[in-house]
Amino acid sequence: MKAMNDNIRKAIKLSHELSALADKGDLERDDNSCGVLYGILRDAAYKIRGYAEKERRKHIQAGAWQREKEPSMAEKNIQELIDFAISEEQQAVELYTAMAGRMSDKGAAQMLLDMADMERGHEKRLRDFNAGQLSTLNSTPQTRDLKIGDYLMTVKLRSSSTVQEALIFAIKAEMKSCALYTDLARIFQEPEKQAFMKKLADEELKHKNDLEILYDDFINREN
């Protein structure tokens, strides 16, 4: 039974590694055909993770999933994901602060600074989460996904990137953050942890929509 459970843990770990590879490859690719490959990788990762988590829950319900004295592979994976999320929040703070300095529109600049503050808050809450302290998050008004980012090509962020490219990069980053927190909400069994991650996902979705509106306005002004 232990070997069977270990294999499920390995499948979950593999799914996260595939997701990370897909994200890295998508960011670094130079052509569209590679994008198809990384899309297939990402889809495979979600399917593997979904089936593996389903089997894990079955084993738990059957009493066949014994918690090890050491953290399980699944727990280690979750910790790695949270550490990754903290790193992403730090990068978002730096990105939005830098972008604000390049905006001629004061309202847009302030919006980006406000978003940087919110991402800074996310980082703190995630660190508190690691320390066993579950922060209370205010409910985010239901946000309709504009899906503008779905139709934008992934770009690399360089020191020479234009405002348009930086906005696209930020939109894509928020999409990934939203997906990450949504995944974590599914992984956790405790309702309060699920709700915490879901609220983080909702806030990232709102950030994405705000950036998409800013991007749309920027493109219209440029044209």
Coordinates of N, CA, C and O in Angstrom, one line a residue, residues 72-193:
S72 N 4.7 14.6 3.7 CA 4.5 13.7 2.5 C 5.0 14.5 1.3 O 5.2 15.7 1.3
M73 N 5.1 13.8 0.2 CA 5.5 14.4 -1.1 C 4.5 15.5 -1.5 O 4.8 16.5 -2.0
A74 N 3.2 15.2 -1.3 CA 2.2 16.1 -1.6 C 2.3 17.4 -0.8 O 2.2 18.5 -1.3
E75 N 2.6 17.3 0.5 CA 2.8 18.4 1.4 C 4.1 19.2 0.9 O 4.1 20.4 0.9
K76 N 5.1 18.5 0.5 CA 6.3 19.2 0.1 C 6.0 19.9 -1.2 O 6.5 21.0 -1.4
N77 N 5.2 19.3 -2.1 CA 4.8 20.0 -3.3 C 4.1 21.3 -3.1 O 4.3 22.3 -3.7
I78 N 3.1 21.2 -2.1 CA 2.4 22.4 -1.7 C 3.3 23.5 -1.2 O 3.1 24.6 -1.6
Q79 N 4.2 23.1 -0.4 CA 5.2 24.1 0.2 C 6.0 24.7 -1.0 O 6.2 25.9 -1.0
E80 N 6.4 23.9 -1.9 CA 7.1 24.4 -3.1 C 6.3 25.4 -3.9 O 6.8 26.5 -4.3
L81 N 5.0 25.1 -4.0 CA 4.1 26.0 -4.8 C 3.9 27.3 -4.0 O 3.9 28.3 -4.6
I82 N 3.8 27.2 -2.7 CA 3.6 28.4 -1.9 C 4.8 29.3 -2.0 O 4.8 30.5 -2.1
D83 N 6.0 28.6 -1.9 CA 7.3 29.4 -2.0 C 7.4 30.0 -3.4 O 7.8 31.2 -3.5
F84 N 6.9 29.3 -4.4 CA 7.0 29.9 -5.7 C 6.0 31.0 -5.8 O 6.3 32.1 -6.4
A85 N 4.8 30.9 -5.2 CA 3.9 32.0 -5.2 C 4.4 33.3 -4.6 O 4.2 34.4 -5.0
I86 N 5.1 33.1 -3.4 CA 5.8 34.2 -2.8 C 6.7 34.9 -3.7 O 6.8 36.1 -3.8
S87 N 7.5 34.1 -4.4 CA 8.5 34.7 -5.3 C 7.8 35.4 -6.4 O 8.3 36.5 -6.8
E88 N 6.7 34.9 -6.9 CA 6.0 35.6 -8.0 C 5.4 36.9 -7.5 O 5.3 37.9 -8.2
E89 N 4.9 36.9 -6.2 CA 4.3 38.1 -5.7 C 5.4 39.2 -5.6 O 5.2 40.4 -5.8
Q90 N 6.6 38.8 -5.2 CA 7.7 39.7 -5.1 C 8.1 40.3 -6.4 O 8.3 41.6 -6.6
Q91 N 8.1 39.5 -7.4 CA 8.4 40.0 -8.8 C 7.3 40.9 -9.3 O 7.5 41.9 -10.0
A92 N 6.0 40.6 -8.9 CA 4.9 41.5 -9.3 C 5.0 42.9 -8.7 O 4.8 43.9 -9.4
V93 N 5.4 42.9 -7.4 CA 5.6 44.2 -6.8 C 6.7 45.0 -7.5 O 6.5 46.2 -7.8
E94 N 7.8 44.4 -7.9 CA 8.9 45.1 -8.6 C 8.4 45.5 -10.0 O 8.7 46.6 -10.4
L95 N 7.7 44.6 -10.7 CA 7.2 45.0 -12.0 C 6.2 46.1 -12.0 O 6.4 47.1 -12.8
Y96 N 5.2 46.1 -11.1 CA 4.2 47.2 -11.1 C 4.8 48.5 -10.7 O 4.4 49.5 -11.2
T97 N 5.7 48.4 -9.8 CA 6.4 49.7 -9.3 C 7.2 50.3 -10.5 O 7.1 51.5 -10.7
A98 N 7.9 49.4 -11.2 CA 8.7 49.9 -12.4 C 7.8 50.4 -13.5 O 8.0 51.5 -14.1
M99 N 6.7 49.7 -13.7 CA 5.7 50.1 -14.8 C 5.1 51.5 -14.4 O 4.8 52.3 -15.3
A100 N 4.8 51.7 -13.2 CA 4.1 52.9 -12.7 C 5.0 54.1 -13.1 O 4.5 55.2 -13.5
G101 N 6.3 53.9 -12.9 CA 7.2 55.0 -13.2 C 7.3 55.4 -14.7 O 7.8 56.4 -15.1
R102 N 6.8 54.5 -15.6 CA 6.9 54.7 -17.0 C 5.5 55.2 -17.6 O 5.4 55.4 -18.8
M103 N 4.5 55.3 -16.7 CA 3.2 55.7 -17.2 C 3.0 57.2 -17.2 O 3.3 57.8 -16.2
S104 N 2.6 57.8 -18.3 CA 2.4 59.2 -18.4 C 1.1 59.6 -17.7 O 0.9 60.7 -17.2
D105 N 0.1 58.6 -17.8 CA -1.2 58.8 -17.1 C -1.1 58.6 -15.6 O -0.8 57.5 -15.2
K106 N -1.4 59.6 -14.9 CA -1.2 59.6 -13.4 C -2.2 58.5 -12.8 O -1.9 57.9 -11.8
G107 N -3.4 58.5 -13.4 CA -4.4 57.5 -12.8 C -3.9 56.1 -13.0 O -4.0 55.2 -12.1
A108 N -3.3 55.8 -14.2 CA -2.8 54.5 -14.5 C -1.6 54.1 -13.6 O -1.5 53.0 -13.1
A109 N -0.8 55.1 -13.4 CA 0.4 54.9 -12.5 C 0.0 54.6 -11.1 O 0.5 53.7 -10.5
Q110 N -1.0 55.3 -10.6 CA -1.5 55.1 -9.3 C -2.2 53.7 -9.1 O -2.0 53.0 -8.1
M111 N -2.9 53.3 -10.2 CA -3.5 52.0 -10.2 C -2.4 50.9 -10.0 O -2.6 49.9 -9.3
L112 N -1.3 51.1 -10.8 CA -0.2 50.1 -10.7 C 0.4 50.1 -9.4 O 0.8 49.0 -8.8
L113 N 0.6 51.2 -8.8 CA 1.2 51.3 -7.4 C 0.2 50.6 -6.4 O 0.7 50.0 -5.5
D114 N -1.1 50.8 -6.6 CA -2.0 50.2 -5.7 C -2.0 48.7 -5.8 O -2.1 47.9 -4.8
M115 N -1.8 48.2 -7.1 CA -1.7 46.8 -7.3 C -0.4 46.2 -6.7 O -0.4 45.1 -6.1
A116 N 0.7 47.0 -6.7 CA 1.9 46.6 -6.1 C 1.7 46.4 -4.6 O 2.2 45.5 -4.0
D117 N 1.0 47.4 -4.0 CA 0.7 47.2 -2.6 C -0.1 46.0 -2.3 O 0.1 45.3 -1.3
M118 N -1.1 45.7 -3.1 CA -1.9 44.5 -2.9 C -1.0 43.2 -3.0 O -1.2 42.3 -2.3
E119 N -0.1 43.2 -4.0 CA 0.7 42.0 -4.2 C 1.7 41.9 -3.0 O 2.0 40.8 -2.6
R120 N 2.1 43.0 -2.5 CA 2.9 43.0 -1.3 C 2.1 42.4 -0.1 O 2.7 41.7 0.7
G121 N 0.9 42.7 -0.1 CA 0.0 42.2 1.0 C -0.2 40.7 0.8 O -0.2 39.9 1.7
H122 N -0.3 40.2 -0.5 CA -0.4 38.8 -0.8 C 0.9 38.1 -0.3 O 0.8 37.0 0.3
E123 N 2.0 38.7 -0.5 CA 3.3 38.1 -0.1 C 3.3 37.9 1.4 O 3.6 36.8 2.0
K124 N 2.9 38.9 2.2 CA 2.8 38.8 3.6 C 1.9 37.8 4.1 O 2.2 37.0 5.0
R125 N 0.7 37.7 3.5 CA -0.3 36.7 3.9 C 0.2 35.3 3.6 O -0.1 34.4 4.4
L126 N 0.9 35.1 2.5 CA 1.5 33.8 2.2 C 2.6 33.4 3.2 O 2.7 32.2 3.6
R127 N 3.3 34.4 3.6 CA 4.4 34.1 4.6 C 3.7 33.8 6.0 O 4.2 32.9 6.7
D128 N 2.6 34.5 6.3 CA 1.9 34.2 7.5 C 1.3 32.8 7.4 O 1.3 32.0 8.4
F129 N 0.8 32.4 6.2 CA 0.3 31.1 5.9 C 1.3 30.0 6.2 O 1.0 29.0 6.9
N130 N 2.5 30.3 5.8 CA 3.6 29.3 6.0 C 3.9 29.2 7.5 O 4.3 28.1 8.0
A131 N 3.6 30.3 8.3 CA 3.9 30.2 9.7 C 2.7 29.7 10.5 O 2.7 29.7 11.7
G132 N 1.7 29.3 9.8 CA 0.5 28.7 10.4 C -0.6 29.7 10.8 O -1.5 29.4 11.5
Q133 N -0.4 30.9 10.3 CA -1.4 32.0 10.5 C -2.2 32.3 9.3 O -1.7 32.7 8.3
L134 N -3.5 32.0 9.4 CA -4.4 32.2 8.2 C -5.0 33.6 8.3 O -5.9 33.8 9.2
S135 N -4.6 34.4 7.4 CA -5.2 35.8 7.4 C -6.6 35.8 6.8 O -7.0 35.0 6.0
T136 N -7.3 36.8 7.3 CA -8.7 37.0 6.7 C -8.6 38.0 5.5 O -8.0 39.0 5.6
L137 N -9.2 37.5 4.4 CA -9.2 38.4 3.2 C -10.6 38.9 3.0 O -11.6 38.2 3.2
N138 N -10.7 40.2 2.6 CA -12.0 40.7 2.2 C -12.5 40.1 1.0 O -11.7 39.8 0.1
S139 N -13.8 39.9 0.9 CA -14.3 39.4 -0.4 C -14.1 40.3 -1.5 O -14.3 41.5 -1.4
T140 N -13.8 39.7 -2.7 CA -13.6 40.5 -3.9 C -14.9 40.5 -4.7 O -15.4 39.4 -4.9
P141 N -15.4 41.6 -5.1 CA -16.6 41.6 -5.9 C -16.4 40.7 -7.1 O -15.3 40.6 -7.7
Q142 N -17.5 40.0 -7.5 CA -17.4 39.0 -8.6 C -16.9 39.7 -9.9 O -17.4 40.7 -10.2
T143 N -15.9 39.2 -10.5 CA -15.2 39.8 -11.6 C -15.5 38.9 -12.9 O -15.3 37.7 -12.9
R144 N -16.0 39.6 -13.9 CA -16.2 38.9 -15.2 C -14.8 38.8 -15.9 O -14.2 39.9 -16.1
D145 N -14.4 37.6 -16.3 CA -13.1 37.5 -17.0 C -13.2 38.0 -18.4 O -14.0 37.5 -19.2
L146 N -12.5 39.1 -18.6 CA -12.5 39.7 -20.0 C -11.8 38.9 -21.0 O -12.1 39.0 -22.2
K147 N -10.9 38.0 -20.6 CA -10.2 37.0 -21.5 C -9.4 37.7 -22.6 O -9.0 37.1 -23.6
I148 N -9.0 39.0 -22.4 CA -8.2 39.6 -23.4 C -6.8 39.0 -23.5 O -6.2 38.7 -24.5
G149 N -6.3 38.6 -22.3 CA -5.0 37.9 -22.2 C -4.9 36.6 -23.0 O -3.8 36.2 -23.4
D150 N -6.1 36.0 -23.2 CA -6.1 34.7 -23.9 C -5.7 34.8 -25.3 O -5.2 33.9 -25.9
Y151 N -5.8 36.0 -25.8 CA -5.5 36.3 -27.3 C -4.2 37.0 -27.5 O -3.9 37.4 -28.6
L152 N -3.5 37.2 -26.4 CA -2.2 37.9 -26.5 C -1.0 36.9 -26.5 O -1.1 35.9 -25.8
M153 N -0.1 37.2 -27.4 CA 1.1 36.3 -27.4 C 2.0 36.6 -26.2 O 2.2 37.7 -25.8
T154 N 2.6 35.5 -25.7 CA 3.5 35.7 -24.6 C 4.7 36.4 -25.0 O 5.3 36.2 -26.1
V155 N 5.2 37.3 -24.2 CA 6.4 38.1 -24.5 C 7.4 37.9 -23.4 O 7.1 37.6 -22.3
K156 N 8.7 38.2 -23.8 CA 9.8 38.2 -22.8 C 9.9 39.6 -22.3 O 9.7 40.6 -23.0
L157 N 10.2 39.7 -21.0 CA 10.4 41.1 -20.4 C 11.9 41.4 -20.4 O 12.6 40.7 -19.8
R158 N 12.2 42.5 -21.0 CA 13.6 42.9 -21.1 C 13.7 44.4 -20.6 O 12.6 45.0 -20.5
S159 N 14.9 44.8 -20.4 CA 15.0 46.2 -19.9 C 14.5 47.2 -21.0 O 14.2 48.3 -20.7
S160 N 14.6 46.7 -22.3 CA 14.2 47.5 -23.4 C 12.7 47.4 -23.8 O 12.2 47.9 -24.8
S161 N 11.9 46.6 -23.0 CA 10.5 46.3 -23.3 C 9.7 47.6 -23.3 O 9.9 48.5 -22.5
T162 N 8.8 47.7 -24.2 CA 7.9 48.8 -24.3 C 6.8 48.7 -23.2 O 6.6 47.6 -22.6
V163 N 6.0 49.7 -23.0 CA 4.9 49.7 -22.0 C 3.9 48.6 -22.4 O 3.4 47.9 -21.6
Q164 N 3.7 48.5 -23.7 CA 2.7 47.5 -24.2 C 3.2 46.1 -23.9 O 2.4 45.3 -23.4
E165 N 4.5 45.8 -24.1 CA 5.0 44.5 -23.8 C 5.0 44.2 -22.3 O 4.7 43.1 -21.9
A166 N 5.3 45.3 -21.5 CA 5.3 45.1 -20.1 C 3.9 44.8 -19.6 O 3.7 43.9 -18.7
L167 N 2.9 45.4 -20.2 CA 1.5 45.1 -19.8 C 1.1 43.7 -20.2 O 0.4 43.0 -19.4
I168 N 1.5 43.3 -21.4 CA 1.2 41.9 -21.8 C 1.9 40.9 -20.8 O 1.2 39.9 -20.4
F169 N 3.1 41.2 -20.5 CA 3.8 40.3 -19.6 C 3.1 40.2 -18.2 O 2.9 39.1 -17.7
A170 N 2.6 41.4 -17.8 CA 1.9 41.4 -16.5 C 0.6 40.7 -16.5 O 0.2 40.0 -15.6
I171 N -0.1 40.8 -17.6 CA -1.4 40.1 -17.8 C -1.2 38.6 -17.7 O -1.9 37.9 -17.1
K172 N -0.2 38.2 -18.5 CA 0.1 36.7 -18.5 C 0.5 36.2 -17.1 O 0.2 35.1 -16.7
A173 N 1.3 37.1 -16.4 CA 1.7 36.7 -15.0 C 0.5 36.6 -14.1 O 0.5 35.6 -13.3
E174 N -0.4 37.5 -14.2 CA -1.6 37.4 -13.4 C -2.5 36.2 -13.7 O -3.1 35.6 -12.8
M175 N -2.5 35.8 -15.0 CA -3.2 34.6 -15.4 C -2.6 33.4 -14.7 O -3.4 32.5 -14.2
K176 N -1.3 33.3 -14.7 CA -0.6 32.2 -14.1 C -0.9 32.2 -12.6 O -1.1 31.1 -12.0
S177 N -0.8 33.4 -11.9 CA -1.1 33.4 -10.5 C -2.5 33.0 -10.1 O -2.7 32.3 -9.2
C178 N -3.4 33.4 -10.9 CA -4.8 33.0 -10.7 C -5.0 31.5 -10.8 O -5.6 30.9 -10.0
A179 N -4.3 30.9 -11.8 CA -4.4 29.5 -12.0 C -3.7 28.8 -10.9 O -4.2 27.7 -10.4
L180 N -2.6 29.3 -10.4 CA -1.9 28.7 -9.3 C -2.7 28.6 -8.0 O -2.8 27.6 -7.4
Y181 N -3.3 29.8 -7.7 CA -4.1 29.8 -6.4 C -5.4 29.0 -6.6 O -5.9 28.4 -5.6
T182 N -5.9 28.9 -7.8 CA -7.1 28.0 -8.1 C -6.7 26.6 -7.8 O -7.5 25.8 -7.3
D183 N -5.5 26.2 -8.3 CA -5.0 24.8 -8.1 C -4.8 24.5 -6.6 O -5.2 23.5 -6.2
L184 N -4.2 25.5 -5.9 CA -4.0 25.3 -4.5 C -5.3 25.1 -3.7 O -5.5 24.4 -2.8
A185 N -6.3 25.9 -4.2 CA -7.7 25.8 -3.5 C -8.2 24.4 -3.7 O -8.9 23.9 -2.8
R186 N -7.9 23.8 -4.8 CA -8.4 22.4 -5.1 C -7.6 21.4 -4.3 O -8.2 20.4 -3.9
I187 N -6.4 21.6 -4.1 CA -5.5 20.7 -3.4 C -5.8 20.6 -1.9 O -5.9 19.5 -1.4
F188 N -6.0 21.7 -1.3 CA -6.2 21.7 0.1 C -7.6 21.1 0.5 O -8.6 21.2 -0.2
Q189 N -7.6 20.3 1.6 CA -8.8 19.7 2.0 C -9.6 20.5 3.0 O -10.8 20.4 3.1
E190 N -8.9 21.4 3.7 CA -9.5 22.2 4.8 C -10.3 23.4 4.1 O -9.7 24.1 3.3
P191 N -11.6 23.5 4.5 CA -12.4 24.6 3.9 C -11.8 26.0 4.0 O -11.9 26.8 3.1
E192 N -11.2 26.3 5.2 CA -10.7 27.6 5.4 C -9.5 27.9 4.5 O -9.3 29.0 4.0
K193 N -8.7 26.9 4.3 CA -7.6 27.1 3.4 C -8.0 27.2 1.9 O -7.4 27.9 1.1

